[in-house]
Coordinates of C-alpha atoms in Angstrom, one line a residue:
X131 CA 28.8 -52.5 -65.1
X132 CA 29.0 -53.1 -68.8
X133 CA 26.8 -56.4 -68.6
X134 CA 23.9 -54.1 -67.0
X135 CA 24.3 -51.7 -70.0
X136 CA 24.3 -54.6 -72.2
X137 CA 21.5 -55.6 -70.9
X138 CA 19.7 -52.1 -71.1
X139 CA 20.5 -51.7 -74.5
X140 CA 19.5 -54.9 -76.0
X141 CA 16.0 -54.5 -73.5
X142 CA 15.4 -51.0 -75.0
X143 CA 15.8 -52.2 -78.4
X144 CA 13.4 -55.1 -78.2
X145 CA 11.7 -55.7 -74.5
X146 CA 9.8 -59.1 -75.5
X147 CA 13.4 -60.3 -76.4
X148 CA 14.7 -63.5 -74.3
X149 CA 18.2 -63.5 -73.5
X150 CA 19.9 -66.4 -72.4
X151 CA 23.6 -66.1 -71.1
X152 CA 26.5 -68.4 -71.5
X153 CA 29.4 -68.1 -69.3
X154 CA 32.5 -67.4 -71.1
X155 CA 35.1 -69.9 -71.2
X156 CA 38.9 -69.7 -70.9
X157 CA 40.7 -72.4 -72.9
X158 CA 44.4 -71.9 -72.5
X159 CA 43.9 -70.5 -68.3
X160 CA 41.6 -73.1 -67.0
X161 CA 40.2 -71.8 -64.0
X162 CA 41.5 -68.0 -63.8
X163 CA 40.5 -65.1 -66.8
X164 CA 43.2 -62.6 -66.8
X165 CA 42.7 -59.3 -65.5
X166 CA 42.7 -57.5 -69.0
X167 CA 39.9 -59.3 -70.3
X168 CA 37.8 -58.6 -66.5
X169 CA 39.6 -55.8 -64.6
X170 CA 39.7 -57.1 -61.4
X171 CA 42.2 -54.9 -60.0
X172 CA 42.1 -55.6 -56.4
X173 CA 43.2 -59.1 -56.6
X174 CA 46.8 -59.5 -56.1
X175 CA 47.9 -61.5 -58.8
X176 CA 45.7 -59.8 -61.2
X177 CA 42.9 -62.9 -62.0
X178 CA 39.3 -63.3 -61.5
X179 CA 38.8 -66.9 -60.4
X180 CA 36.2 -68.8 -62.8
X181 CA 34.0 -68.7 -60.2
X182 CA 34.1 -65.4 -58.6
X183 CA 33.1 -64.6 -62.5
X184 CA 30.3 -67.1 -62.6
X185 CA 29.0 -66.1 -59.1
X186 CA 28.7 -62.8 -60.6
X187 CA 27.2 -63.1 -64.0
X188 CA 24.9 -65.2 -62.4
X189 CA 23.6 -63.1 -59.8
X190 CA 23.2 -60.1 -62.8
X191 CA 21.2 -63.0 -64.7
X192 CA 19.3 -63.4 -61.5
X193 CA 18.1 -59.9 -61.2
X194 CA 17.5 -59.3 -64.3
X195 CA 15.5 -62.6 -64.9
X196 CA 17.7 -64.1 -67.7
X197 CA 18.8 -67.6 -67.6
X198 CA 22.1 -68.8 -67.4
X199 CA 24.6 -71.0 -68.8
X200 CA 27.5 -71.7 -67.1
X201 CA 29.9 -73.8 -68.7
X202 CA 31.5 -76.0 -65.6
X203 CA 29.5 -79.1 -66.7
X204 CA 30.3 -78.6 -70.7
X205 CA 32.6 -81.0 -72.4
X206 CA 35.8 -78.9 -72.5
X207 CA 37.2 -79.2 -68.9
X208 CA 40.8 -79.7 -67.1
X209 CA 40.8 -83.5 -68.8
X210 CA 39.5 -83.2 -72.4
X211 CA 41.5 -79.9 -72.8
X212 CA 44.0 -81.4 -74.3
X213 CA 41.9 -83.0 -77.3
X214 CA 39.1 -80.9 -77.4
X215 CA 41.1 -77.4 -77.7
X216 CA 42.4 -76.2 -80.7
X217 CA 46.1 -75.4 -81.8
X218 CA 45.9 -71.9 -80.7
X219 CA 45.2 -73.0 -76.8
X220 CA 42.1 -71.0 -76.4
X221 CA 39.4 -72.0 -79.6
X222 CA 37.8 -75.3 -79.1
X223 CA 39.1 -78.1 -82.2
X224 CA 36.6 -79.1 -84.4
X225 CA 35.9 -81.9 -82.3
X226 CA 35.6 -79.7 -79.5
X227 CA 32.9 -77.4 -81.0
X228 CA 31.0 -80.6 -82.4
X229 CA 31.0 -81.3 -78.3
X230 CA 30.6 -78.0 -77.2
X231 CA 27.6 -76.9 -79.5
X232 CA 25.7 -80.6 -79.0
X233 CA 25.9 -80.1 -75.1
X234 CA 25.0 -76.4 -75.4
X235 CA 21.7 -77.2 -77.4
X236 CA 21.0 -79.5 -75.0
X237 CA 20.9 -76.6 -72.2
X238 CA 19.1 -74.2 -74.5
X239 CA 16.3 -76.9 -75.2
X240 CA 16.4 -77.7 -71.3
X241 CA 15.8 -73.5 -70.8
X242 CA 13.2 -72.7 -73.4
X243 CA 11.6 -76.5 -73.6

């Protein structure tokens, strides 16, 4: 619900805007986003799996013709964890945003050509 009235609000300020979305990513619970950051409720250990939350942003993106982003295929994954996130076990290192923000202008270019 609060993506659509993202997504409302941004389109009522500015309608020729073009979005693109980038699917968050979880550092420190690779594969599961606890339940305070998505409120899935229902689930009985309180997580949203990474790809129950992808599924869904992506078929928002979908209806709303927005491009997305998802980050399965970025350089910060089960084995370069280790290296390419930060002290704090969520923020990317250094190294790892060098990574991170290379691939993701790659995908942006690949969107908007």
């Amino acid at each position: 619900g609060q993506f659509n009235k993202i997504v409302a609000y941004v389109f009522s300020q500015n309608p020729s805007i073009r979005l693109i979305v980038v699917a968050p990513y979880n550092g420190r619970n690779v594969g599961t986003f606890p339940k305070y950051w998505y409120g899935d409720r229902t689930h009985p250990d309180g997580y949203v799996s990474r790809q129950v939350l992808s599924d869904t942003l992506k078929q928002a993106c979908e209806y709303y013709n927005i491009p997305y982003i998802e980050q399965k295929n970025s350089p910060i994954n089960g084995y370069t964890i280790q290296t390419l996130i930060g002290t704090d076990g969520v923020h990317p290192s250094l190294e790892g945003y060098l990574q991170l923000g290379a691939w993701l202008s790659g995908e942006v270019g690949r969107l908007i050509g």
